[in-house]
Short mmCIF file of C-alpha atoms and ligand atoms in Angstrom, two decimals:
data_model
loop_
_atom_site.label_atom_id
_atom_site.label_comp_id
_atom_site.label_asym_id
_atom_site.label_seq_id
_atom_site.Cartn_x
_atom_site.Cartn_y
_atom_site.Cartn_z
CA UNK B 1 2.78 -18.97 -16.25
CA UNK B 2 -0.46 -18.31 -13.98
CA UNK B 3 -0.61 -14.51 -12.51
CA UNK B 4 -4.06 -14.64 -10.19
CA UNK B 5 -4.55 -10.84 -10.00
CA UNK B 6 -4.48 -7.74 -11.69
CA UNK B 7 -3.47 -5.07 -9.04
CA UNK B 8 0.02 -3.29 -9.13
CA UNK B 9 1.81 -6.70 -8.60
CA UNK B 10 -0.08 -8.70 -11.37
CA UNK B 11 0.22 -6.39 -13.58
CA UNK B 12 3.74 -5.17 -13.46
CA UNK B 13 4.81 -8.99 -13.58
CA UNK B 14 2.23 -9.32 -16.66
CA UNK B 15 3.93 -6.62 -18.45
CA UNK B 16 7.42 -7.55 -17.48
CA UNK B 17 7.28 -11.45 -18.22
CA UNK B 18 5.34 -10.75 -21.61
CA UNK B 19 8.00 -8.50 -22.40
CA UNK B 20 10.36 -10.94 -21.57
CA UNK B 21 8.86 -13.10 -23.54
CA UNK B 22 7.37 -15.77 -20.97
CA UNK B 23 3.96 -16.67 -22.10
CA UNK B 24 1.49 -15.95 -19.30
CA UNK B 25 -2.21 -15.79 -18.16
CA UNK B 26 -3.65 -13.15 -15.80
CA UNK B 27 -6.70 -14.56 -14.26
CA UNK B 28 -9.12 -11.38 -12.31
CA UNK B 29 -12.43 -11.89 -10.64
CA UNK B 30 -13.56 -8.24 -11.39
CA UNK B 31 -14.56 -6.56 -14.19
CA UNK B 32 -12.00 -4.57 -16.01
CA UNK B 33 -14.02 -1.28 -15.22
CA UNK B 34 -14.40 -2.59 -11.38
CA UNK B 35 -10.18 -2.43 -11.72
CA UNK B 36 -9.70 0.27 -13.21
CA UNK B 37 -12.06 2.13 -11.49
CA UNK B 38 -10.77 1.21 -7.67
CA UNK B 39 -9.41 4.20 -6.07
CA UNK B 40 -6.26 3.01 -3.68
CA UNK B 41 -3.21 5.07 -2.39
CA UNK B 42 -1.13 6.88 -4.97
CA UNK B 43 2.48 8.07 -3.21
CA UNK B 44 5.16 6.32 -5.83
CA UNK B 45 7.70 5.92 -3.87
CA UNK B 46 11.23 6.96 -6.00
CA UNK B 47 12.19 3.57 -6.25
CA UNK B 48 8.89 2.80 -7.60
CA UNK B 49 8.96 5.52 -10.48
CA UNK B 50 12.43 3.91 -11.60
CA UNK B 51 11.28 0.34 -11.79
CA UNK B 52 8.27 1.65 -14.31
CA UNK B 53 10.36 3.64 -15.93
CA UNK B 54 12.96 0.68 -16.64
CA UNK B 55 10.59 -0.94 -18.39
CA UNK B 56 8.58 1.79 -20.19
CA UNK B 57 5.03 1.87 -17.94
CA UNK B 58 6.07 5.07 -16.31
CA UNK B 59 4.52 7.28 -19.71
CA UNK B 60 1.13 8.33 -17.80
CA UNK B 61 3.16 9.32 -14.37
CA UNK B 62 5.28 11.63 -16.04
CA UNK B 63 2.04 13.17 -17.79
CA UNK B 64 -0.47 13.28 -14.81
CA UNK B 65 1.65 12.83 -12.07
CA UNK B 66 2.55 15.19 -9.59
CA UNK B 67 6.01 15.55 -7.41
CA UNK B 68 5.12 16.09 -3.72
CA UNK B 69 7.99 16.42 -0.95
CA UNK B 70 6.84 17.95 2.06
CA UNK B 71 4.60 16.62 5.34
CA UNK B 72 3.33 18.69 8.33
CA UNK B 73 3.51 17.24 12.06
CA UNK B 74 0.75 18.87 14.34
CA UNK B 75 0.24 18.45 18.16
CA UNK B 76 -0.07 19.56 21.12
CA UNK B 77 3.60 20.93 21.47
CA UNK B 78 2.78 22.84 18.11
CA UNK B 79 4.09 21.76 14.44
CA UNK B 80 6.52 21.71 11.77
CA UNK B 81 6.96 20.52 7.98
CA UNK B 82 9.56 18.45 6.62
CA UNK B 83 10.39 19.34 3.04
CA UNK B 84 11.90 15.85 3.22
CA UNK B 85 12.85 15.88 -0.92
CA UNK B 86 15.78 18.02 0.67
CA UNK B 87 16.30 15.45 3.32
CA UNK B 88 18.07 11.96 3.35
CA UNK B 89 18.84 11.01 0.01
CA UNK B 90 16.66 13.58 -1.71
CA UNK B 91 13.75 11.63 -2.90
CA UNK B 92 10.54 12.90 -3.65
CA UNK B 93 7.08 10.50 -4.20
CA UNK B 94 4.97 10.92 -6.97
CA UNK B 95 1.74 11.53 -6.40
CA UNK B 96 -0.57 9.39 -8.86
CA UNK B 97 -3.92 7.79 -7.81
CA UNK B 98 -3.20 4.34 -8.14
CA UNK B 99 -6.62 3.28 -10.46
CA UNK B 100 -4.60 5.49 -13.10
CA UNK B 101 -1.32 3.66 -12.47
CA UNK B 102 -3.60 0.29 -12.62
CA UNK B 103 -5.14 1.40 -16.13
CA UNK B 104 -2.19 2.27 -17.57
CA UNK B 105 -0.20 -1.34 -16.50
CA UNK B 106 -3.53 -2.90 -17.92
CA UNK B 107 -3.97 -1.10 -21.05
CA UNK B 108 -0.27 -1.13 -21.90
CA UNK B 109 -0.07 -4.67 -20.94
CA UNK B 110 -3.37 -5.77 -23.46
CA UNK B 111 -1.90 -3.58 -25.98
CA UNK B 112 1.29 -5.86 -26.11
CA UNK B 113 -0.87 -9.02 -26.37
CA UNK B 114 -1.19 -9.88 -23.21
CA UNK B 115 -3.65 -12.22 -21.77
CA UNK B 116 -6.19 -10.97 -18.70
CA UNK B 117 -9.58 -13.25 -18.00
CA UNK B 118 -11.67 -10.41 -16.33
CA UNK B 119 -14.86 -12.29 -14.23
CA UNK B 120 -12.85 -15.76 -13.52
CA UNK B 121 -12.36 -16.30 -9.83
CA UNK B 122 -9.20 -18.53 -8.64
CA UNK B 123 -10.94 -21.16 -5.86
CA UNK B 124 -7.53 -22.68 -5.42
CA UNK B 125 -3.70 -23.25 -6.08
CA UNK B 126 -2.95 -27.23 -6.94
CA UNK B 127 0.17 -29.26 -7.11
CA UNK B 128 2.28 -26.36 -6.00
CA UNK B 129 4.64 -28.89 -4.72
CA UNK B 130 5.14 -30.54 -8.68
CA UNK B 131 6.17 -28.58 -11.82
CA UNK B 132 2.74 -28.76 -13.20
CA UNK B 133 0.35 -26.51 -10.71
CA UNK B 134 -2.77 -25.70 -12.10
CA UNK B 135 -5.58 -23.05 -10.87
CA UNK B 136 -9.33 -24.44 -10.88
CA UNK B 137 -11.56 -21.26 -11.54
CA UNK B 138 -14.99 -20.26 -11.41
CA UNK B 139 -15.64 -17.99 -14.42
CA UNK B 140 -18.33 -15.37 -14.54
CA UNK B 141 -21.53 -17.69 -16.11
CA UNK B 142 -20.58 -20.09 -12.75
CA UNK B 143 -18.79 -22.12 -14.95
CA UNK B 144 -15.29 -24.10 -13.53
CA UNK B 145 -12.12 -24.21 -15.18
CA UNK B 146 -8.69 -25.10 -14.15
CA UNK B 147 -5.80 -23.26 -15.62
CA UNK B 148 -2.08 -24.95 -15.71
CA UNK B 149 1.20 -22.85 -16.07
CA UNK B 150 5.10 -24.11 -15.11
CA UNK B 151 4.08 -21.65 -12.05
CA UNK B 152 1.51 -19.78 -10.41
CA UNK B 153 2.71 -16.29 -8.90
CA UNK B 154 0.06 -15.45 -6.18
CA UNK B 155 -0.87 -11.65 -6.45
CA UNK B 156 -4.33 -11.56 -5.78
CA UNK B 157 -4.26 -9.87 -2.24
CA UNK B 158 -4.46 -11.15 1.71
CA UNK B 159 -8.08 -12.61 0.72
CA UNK B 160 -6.93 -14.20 -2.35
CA UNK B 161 -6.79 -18.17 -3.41
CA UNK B 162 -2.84 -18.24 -3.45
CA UNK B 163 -3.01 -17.51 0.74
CA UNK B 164 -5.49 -19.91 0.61
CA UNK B 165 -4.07 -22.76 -1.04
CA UNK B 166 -0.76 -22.93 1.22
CA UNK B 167 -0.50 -26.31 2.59
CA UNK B 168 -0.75 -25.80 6.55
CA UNK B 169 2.68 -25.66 8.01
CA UNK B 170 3.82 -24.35 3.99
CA UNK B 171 4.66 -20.78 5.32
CA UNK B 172 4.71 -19.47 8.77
CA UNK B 173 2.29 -15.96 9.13
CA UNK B 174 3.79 -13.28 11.30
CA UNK B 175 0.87 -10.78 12.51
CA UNK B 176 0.71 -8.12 14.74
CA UNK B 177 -2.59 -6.17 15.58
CA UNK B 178 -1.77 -2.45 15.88
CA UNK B 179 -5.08 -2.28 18.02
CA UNK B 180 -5.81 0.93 16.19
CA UNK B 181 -8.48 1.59 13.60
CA UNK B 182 -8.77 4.58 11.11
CA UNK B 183 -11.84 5.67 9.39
CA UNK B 184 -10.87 6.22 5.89
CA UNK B 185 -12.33 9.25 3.68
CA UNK B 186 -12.59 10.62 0.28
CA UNK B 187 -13.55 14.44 0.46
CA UNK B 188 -14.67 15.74 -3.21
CA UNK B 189 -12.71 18.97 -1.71
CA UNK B 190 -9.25 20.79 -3.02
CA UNK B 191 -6.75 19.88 -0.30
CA UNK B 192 -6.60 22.05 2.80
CA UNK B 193 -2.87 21.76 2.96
CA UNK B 194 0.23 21.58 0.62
CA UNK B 195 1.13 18.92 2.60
CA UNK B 196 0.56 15.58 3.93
CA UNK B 197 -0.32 16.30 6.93
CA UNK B 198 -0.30 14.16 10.46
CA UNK B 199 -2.18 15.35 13.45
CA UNK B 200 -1.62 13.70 16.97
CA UNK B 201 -4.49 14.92 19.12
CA UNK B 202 -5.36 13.32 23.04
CA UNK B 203 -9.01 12.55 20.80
CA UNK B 204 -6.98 10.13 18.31
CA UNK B 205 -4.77 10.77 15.12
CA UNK B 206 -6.62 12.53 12.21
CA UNK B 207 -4.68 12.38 8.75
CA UNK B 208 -4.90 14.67 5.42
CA UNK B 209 -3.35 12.97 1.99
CA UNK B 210 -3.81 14.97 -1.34
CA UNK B 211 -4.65 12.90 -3.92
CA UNK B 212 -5.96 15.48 -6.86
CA UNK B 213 -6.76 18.77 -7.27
CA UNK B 214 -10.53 18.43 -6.79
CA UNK B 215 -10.28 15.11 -4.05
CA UNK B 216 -8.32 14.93 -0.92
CA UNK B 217 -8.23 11.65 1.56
CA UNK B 218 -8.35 11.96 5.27
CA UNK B 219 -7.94 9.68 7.92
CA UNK B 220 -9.79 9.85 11.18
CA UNK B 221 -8.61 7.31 13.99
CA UNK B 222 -11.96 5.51 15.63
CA UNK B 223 -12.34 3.10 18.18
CA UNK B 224 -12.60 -0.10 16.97
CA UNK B 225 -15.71 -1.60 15.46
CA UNK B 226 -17.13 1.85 14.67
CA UNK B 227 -19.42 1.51 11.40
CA UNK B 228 -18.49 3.27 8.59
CA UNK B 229 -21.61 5.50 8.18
CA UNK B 230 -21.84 6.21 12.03
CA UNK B 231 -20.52 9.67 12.03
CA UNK B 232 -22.22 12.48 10.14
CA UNK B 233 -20.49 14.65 8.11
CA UNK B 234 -20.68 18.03 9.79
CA UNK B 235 -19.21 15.32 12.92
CA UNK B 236 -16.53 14.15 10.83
CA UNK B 237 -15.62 17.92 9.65
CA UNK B 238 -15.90 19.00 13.05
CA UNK B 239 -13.78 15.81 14.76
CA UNK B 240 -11.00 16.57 11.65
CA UNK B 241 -10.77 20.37 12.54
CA UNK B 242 -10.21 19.74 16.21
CA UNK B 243 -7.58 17.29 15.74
CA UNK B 244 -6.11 19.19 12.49
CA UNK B 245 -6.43 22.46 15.14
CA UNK B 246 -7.74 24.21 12.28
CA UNK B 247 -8.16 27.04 14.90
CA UNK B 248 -4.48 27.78 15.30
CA UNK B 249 -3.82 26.63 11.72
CA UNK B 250 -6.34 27.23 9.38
CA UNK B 251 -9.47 26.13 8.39
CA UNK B 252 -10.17 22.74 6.15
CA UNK B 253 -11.67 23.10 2.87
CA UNK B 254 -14.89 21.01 3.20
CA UNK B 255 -17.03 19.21 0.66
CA UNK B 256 -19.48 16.14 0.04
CA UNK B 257 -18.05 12.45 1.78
CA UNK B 258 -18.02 10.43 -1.63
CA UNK B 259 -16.21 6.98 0.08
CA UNK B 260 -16.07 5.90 3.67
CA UNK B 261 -14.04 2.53 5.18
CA UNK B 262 -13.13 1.71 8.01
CA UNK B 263 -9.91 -0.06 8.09
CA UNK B 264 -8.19 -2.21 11.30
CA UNK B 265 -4.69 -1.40 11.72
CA UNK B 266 -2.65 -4.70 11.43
CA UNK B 267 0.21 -6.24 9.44
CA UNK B 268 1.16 -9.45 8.91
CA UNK B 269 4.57 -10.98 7.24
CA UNK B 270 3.92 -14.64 5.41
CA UNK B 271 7.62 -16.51 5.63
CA UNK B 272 8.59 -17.64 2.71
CA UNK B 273 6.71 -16.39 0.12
CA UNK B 274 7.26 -19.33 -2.00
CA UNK B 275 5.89 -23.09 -1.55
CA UNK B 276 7.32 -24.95 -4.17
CA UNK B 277 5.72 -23.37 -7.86
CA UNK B 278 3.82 -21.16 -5.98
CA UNK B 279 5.42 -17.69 -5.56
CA UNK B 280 2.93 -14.67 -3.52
CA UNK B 281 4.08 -10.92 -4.07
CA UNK B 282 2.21 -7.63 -2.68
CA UNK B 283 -0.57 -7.77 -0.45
CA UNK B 284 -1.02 -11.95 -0.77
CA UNK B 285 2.96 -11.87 0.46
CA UNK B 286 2.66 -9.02 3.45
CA UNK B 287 0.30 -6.51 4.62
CA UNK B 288 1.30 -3.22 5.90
CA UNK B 289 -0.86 -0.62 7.32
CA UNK B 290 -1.65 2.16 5.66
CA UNK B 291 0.68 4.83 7.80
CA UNK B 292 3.14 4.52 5.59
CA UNK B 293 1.07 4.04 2.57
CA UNK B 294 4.19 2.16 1.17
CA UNK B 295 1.89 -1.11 -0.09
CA UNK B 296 1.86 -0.28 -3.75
CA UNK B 297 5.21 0.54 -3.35
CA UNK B 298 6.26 -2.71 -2.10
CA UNK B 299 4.17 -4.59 -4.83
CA UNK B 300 6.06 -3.14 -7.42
CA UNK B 301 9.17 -4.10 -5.93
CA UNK B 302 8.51 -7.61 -5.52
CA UNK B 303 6.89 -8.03 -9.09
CA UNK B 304 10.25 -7.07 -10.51
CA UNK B 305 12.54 -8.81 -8.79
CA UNK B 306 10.09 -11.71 -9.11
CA UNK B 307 9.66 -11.17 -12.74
CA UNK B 308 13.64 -11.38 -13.23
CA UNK B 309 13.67 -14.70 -10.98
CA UNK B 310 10.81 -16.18 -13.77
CA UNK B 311 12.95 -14.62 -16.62
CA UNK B 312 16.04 -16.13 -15.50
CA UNK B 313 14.47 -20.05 -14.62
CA UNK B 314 12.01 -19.61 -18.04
CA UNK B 315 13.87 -18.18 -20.80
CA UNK B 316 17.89 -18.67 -19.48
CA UNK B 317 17.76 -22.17 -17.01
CA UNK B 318 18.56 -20.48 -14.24
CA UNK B 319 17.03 -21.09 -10.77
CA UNK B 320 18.92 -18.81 -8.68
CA UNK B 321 16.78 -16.23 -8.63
CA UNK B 322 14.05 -17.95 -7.56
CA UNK B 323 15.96 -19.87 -4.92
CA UNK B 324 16.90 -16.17 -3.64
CA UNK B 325 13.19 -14.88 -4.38
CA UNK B 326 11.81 -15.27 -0.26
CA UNK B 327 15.12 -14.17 0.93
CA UNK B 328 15.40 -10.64 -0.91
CA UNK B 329 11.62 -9.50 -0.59
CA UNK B 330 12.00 -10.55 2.87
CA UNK B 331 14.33 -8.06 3.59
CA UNK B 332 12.74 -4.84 1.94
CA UNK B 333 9.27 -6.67 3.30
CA UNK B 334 10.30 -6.03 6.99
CA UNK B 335 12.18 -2.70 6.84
CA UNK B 336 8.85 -1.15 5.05
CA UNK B 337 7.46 -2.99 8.24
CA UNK B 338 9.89 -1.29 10.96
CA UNK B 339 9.24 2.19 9.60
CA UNK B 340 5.36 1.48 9.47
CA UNK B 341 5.22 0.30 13.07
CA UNK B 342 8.11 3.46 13.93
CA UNK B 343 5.43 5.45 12.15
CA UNK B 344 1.98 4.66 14.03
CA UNK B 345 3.89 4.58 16.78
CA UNK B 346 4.75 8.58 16.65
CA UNK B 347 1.27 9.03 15.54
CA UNK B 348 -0.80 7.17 18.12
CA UNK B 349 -0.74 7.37 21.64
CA UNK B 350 -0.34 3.45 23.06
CA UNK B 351 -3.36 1.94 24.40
CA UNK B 352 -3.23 0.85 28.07
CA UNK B 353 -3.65 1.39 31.82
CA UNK B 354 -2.93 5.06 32.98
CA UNK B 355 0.14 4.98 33.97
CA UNK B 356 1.76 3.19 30.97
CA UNK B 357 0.05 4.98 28.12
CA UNK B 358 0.89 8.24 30.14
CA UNK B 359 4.84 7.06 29.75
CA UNK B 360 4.03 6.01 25.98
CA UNK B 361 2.60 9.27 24.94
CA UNK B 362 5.27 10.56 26.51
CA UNK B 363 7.61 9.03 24.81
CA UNK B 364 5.26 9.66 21.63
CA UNK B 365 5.91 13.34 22.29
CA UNK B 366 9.61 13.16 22.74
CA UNK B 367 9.94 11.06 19.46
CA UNK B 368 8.04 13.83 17.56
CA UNK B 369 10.30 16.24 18.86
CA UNK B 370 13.25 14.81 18.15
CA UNK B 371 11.89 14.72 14.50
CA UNK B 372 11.11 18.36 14.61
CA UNK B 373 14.08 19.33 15.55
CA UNK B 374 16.99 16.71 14.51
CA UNK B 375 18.77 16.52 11.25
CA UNK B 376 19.85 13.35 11.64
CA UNK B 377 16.44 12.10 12.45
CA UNK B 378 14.97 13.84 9.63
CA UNK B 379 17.93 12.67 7.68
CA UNK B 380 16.80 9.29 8.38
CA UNK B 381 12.89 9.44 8.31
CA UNK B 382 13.17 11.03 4.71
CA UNK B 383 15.37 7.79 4.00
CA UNK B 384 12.37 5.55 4.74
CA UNK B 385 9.55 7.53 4.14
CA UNK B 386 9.95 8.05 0.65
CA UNK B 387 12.20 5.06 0.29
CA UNK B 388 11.12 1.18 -0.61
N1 APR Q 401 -9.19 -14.71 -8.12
C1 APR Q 401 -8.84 -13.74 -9.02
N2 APR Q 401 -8.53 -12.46 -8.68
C2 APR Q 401 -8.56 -12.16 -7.37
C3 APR Q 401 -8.91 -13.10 -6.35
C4 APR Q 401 -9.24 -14.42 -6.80
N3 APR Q 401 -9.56 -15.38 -5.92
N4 APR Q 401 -8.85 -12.47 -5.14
C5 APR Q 401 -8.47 -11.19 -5.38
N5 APR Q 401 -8.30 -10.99 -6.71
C6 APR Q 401 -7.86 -9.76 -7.38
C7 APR Q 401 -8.51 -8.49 -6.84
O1 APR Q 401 -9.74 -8.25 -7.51
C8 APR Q 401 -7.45 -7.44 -7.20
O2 APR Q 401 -7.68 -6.92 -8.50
O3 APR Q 401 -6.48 -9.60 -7.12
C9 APR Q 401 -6.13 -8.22 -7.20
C10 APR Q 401 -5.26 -7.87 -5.99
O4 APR Q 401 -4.87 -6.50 -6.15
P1 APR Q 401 -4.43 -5.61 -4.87
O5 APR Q 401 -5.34 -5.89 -3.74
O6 APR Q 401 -4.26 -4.20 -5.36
O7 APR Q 401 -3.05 -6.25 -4.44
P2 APR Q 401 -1.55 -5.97 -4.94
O8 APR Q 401 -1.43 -6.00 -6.42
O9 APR Q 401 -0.76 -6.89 -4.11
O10 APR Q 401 -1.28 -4.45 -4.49
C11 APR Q 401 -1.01 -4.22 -3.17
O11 APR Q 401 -1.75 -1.95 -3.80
O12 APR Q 401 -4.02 -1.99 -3.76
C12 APR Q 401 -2.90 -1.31 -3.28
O13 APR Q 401 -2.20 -0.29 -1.30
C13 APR Q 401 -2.86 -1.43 -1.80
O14 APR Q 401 -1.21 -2.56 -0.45
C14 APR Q 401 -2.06 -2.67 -1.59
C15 APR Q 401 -1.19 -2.76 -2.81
#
């Protein structure tokens, strides 16, 4: 068994087939400190803290984690918080910076013998369509390789050889451009809020995610093809205030810019996510944008029920699973989708001439309120926000 990638969905697969077990290979192009050190979302969804605690990876979230239930809607018709772990089914994320969830996966899954080739880069996916497929590799010294494994599960990202290798017509790719783009932050500042916080401002969306005590993301929408570095700091302080109306509601708690990306808004869907012995989970499967920061999340998800699929066709003779593999993540792929889109939707106003995006923001507006002041719509937001 072949596992290109060692991000949430490598790695959770790693650990749950070698538990399991099934002898298998992960193959990463980076370093292990370039892995461990990658700083990513960190929201567990609820679902997420249960499938690592099935299987006994969940040790360092208990220890360092932290519960968080409660987001803050500003705009221009004022704002309100959702304590949403009191809301829908009563599920709370944890909040755990995903390079610690990554180094614990890794070091628990080397600890139980398992294989990872740090510095070897899959170039491509062969003979997916037999019951042989093999990986050729570059490995760090330049030199090639080819790896061979009853399958290859492809979870090495939307860039990653597995997308690559698909035969044309193999899978069909469903993408939508949100036409939005956010410049991503990393403040070394406490967080300014006990809350996620949204802000919908006429100037663009601005967004505030705790991640630590000492390190807080926020999210500043830009137009599109802005350069990271074009905006100084005491700009991007200033820009976040405005749209946080840190006026009305407080100031921010400001500190040095240690990372800066910009990232495109867009999602895509591929369909199926399996071409013959050739099975893609997390980002290589579908890519969500990051309003609902439910892509970790989803990963974890689809390693499982992909690991069981493996477990059931490896070690019992059973191909069911894997004939149902596409099928199931499908359907928890594009409901993470529909909230996502539902999500950037309330948070953005629509692009387009006068009239129409003066009818969307209205509608923007009337969706927000009906959040604010609904139970049943915060009944159901709570249900999908926190839920995978
Ligand atoms: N060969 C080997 N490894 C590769 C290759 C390649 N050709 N291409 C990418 N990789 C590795 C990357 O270095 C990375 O470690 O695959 C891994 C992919 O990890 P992620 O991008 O984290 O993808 P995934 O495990 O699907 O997690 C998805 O987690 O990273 C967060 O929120 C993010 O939505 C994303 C989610």
């Amino acid at each position: 068994m072949v596992i290109l990638g060692a991000g949430p969905a490598g790695l959770v697969l790693g650990n749950l087939l070698h538990a399991s077990g099934v002898d298998c290979v992960v193959l990463e192009r980076s370093t292990r400190a370039q892995v461990q050190a990658r700083s990513r979302a960190g929201f567990l969804a609820a679902n997420t803290v249960r499938v690592l605690e099935r299987h006994g990876l969940a040790e360092g979230l208990h220890r360092r984690g932290r519960e968080h239930a409660t987001c803050e809607f500003r705009s221009e018709d004022g704002r309100f918080r959702l304590d949403y772990g009191t809301l829908g089914r009563g599920e709370r994320h944890t909040v755990y910076p995903q390079h610690e969830l990554v180094t614990d996966l890794l070091t628990q899954y080397l600890d139980a013998g398992g294989r990872v080739r740090f510095g070897t880069e899959a170039l491509t996916v062969r003979d997916a369509d037999g019951d042989r497929p093999s990986v050729a590799v570059r490995e760090a010294d330049g030199r090639t390789g080819s790896w061979q494994g009853r399958y290859v599960a492809g979870c090495d990202g939307r860039h990653g050889a597995a997308r690559r290798s698909l035969p044309p017509g193999a899978v069909r790719r469903h993408h939508l451009d949100h036409g939005v783009s956010w410049l991503g932050l990393l403040a070394e500042a406490p967080p300014s809020l006990d809350a996620v916080g949204y802000a919908v401002h006429r100037r663009g969306f601005a967004g505030h995610m705790a991640r630590t005590p000492e390190v807080t993301r926020y999210y500043l929408q830009c137009e599109r093809g802005t350069p990271p570095d074009a905006w100084s700091e005491d700009r991007i302080w200033d820009e976040l205030s405005l749209r946080m109306r840190a006026e009305e509601y407080g100031p921010l708690r400001r500190g040095r810019i240690v990372h800066r990306a910009v990232v495109d808004l867009e999602s895509d869907v591929l369909e199926p996510l399996r071409h013959g012995t050739l099975l893609l989970a997390g980002d290589a499967a579908s890519l969500l944008s990051p309003s609902a920061a439910k892509g970790a999340n989803l990963a974890v998800l689809e390693a499982e029920i992909l690991a069981r699929a493996l477990v059931d066709d490896l070690v019992h003779g059973s191909a069911e699973g894997l004939a149902r593999y596409s099928a199931q993540c499908l359907a928890h792929i594009w409901r993470a989708q529909e909230f996502s889109q539902w999500m950037l939707r309330l948070l953005h106003g629509a692009p387009g001439p006068d009239g129409e995006s003066m009818f969307q923001d209205s509608l923007r507006r009337s969706r927000l309120a009906s959040l604010g002041t609904s139970r049943s719509c915060q009944d159901w937001f709570a249900e999908h926000y926190v839920g995978v």
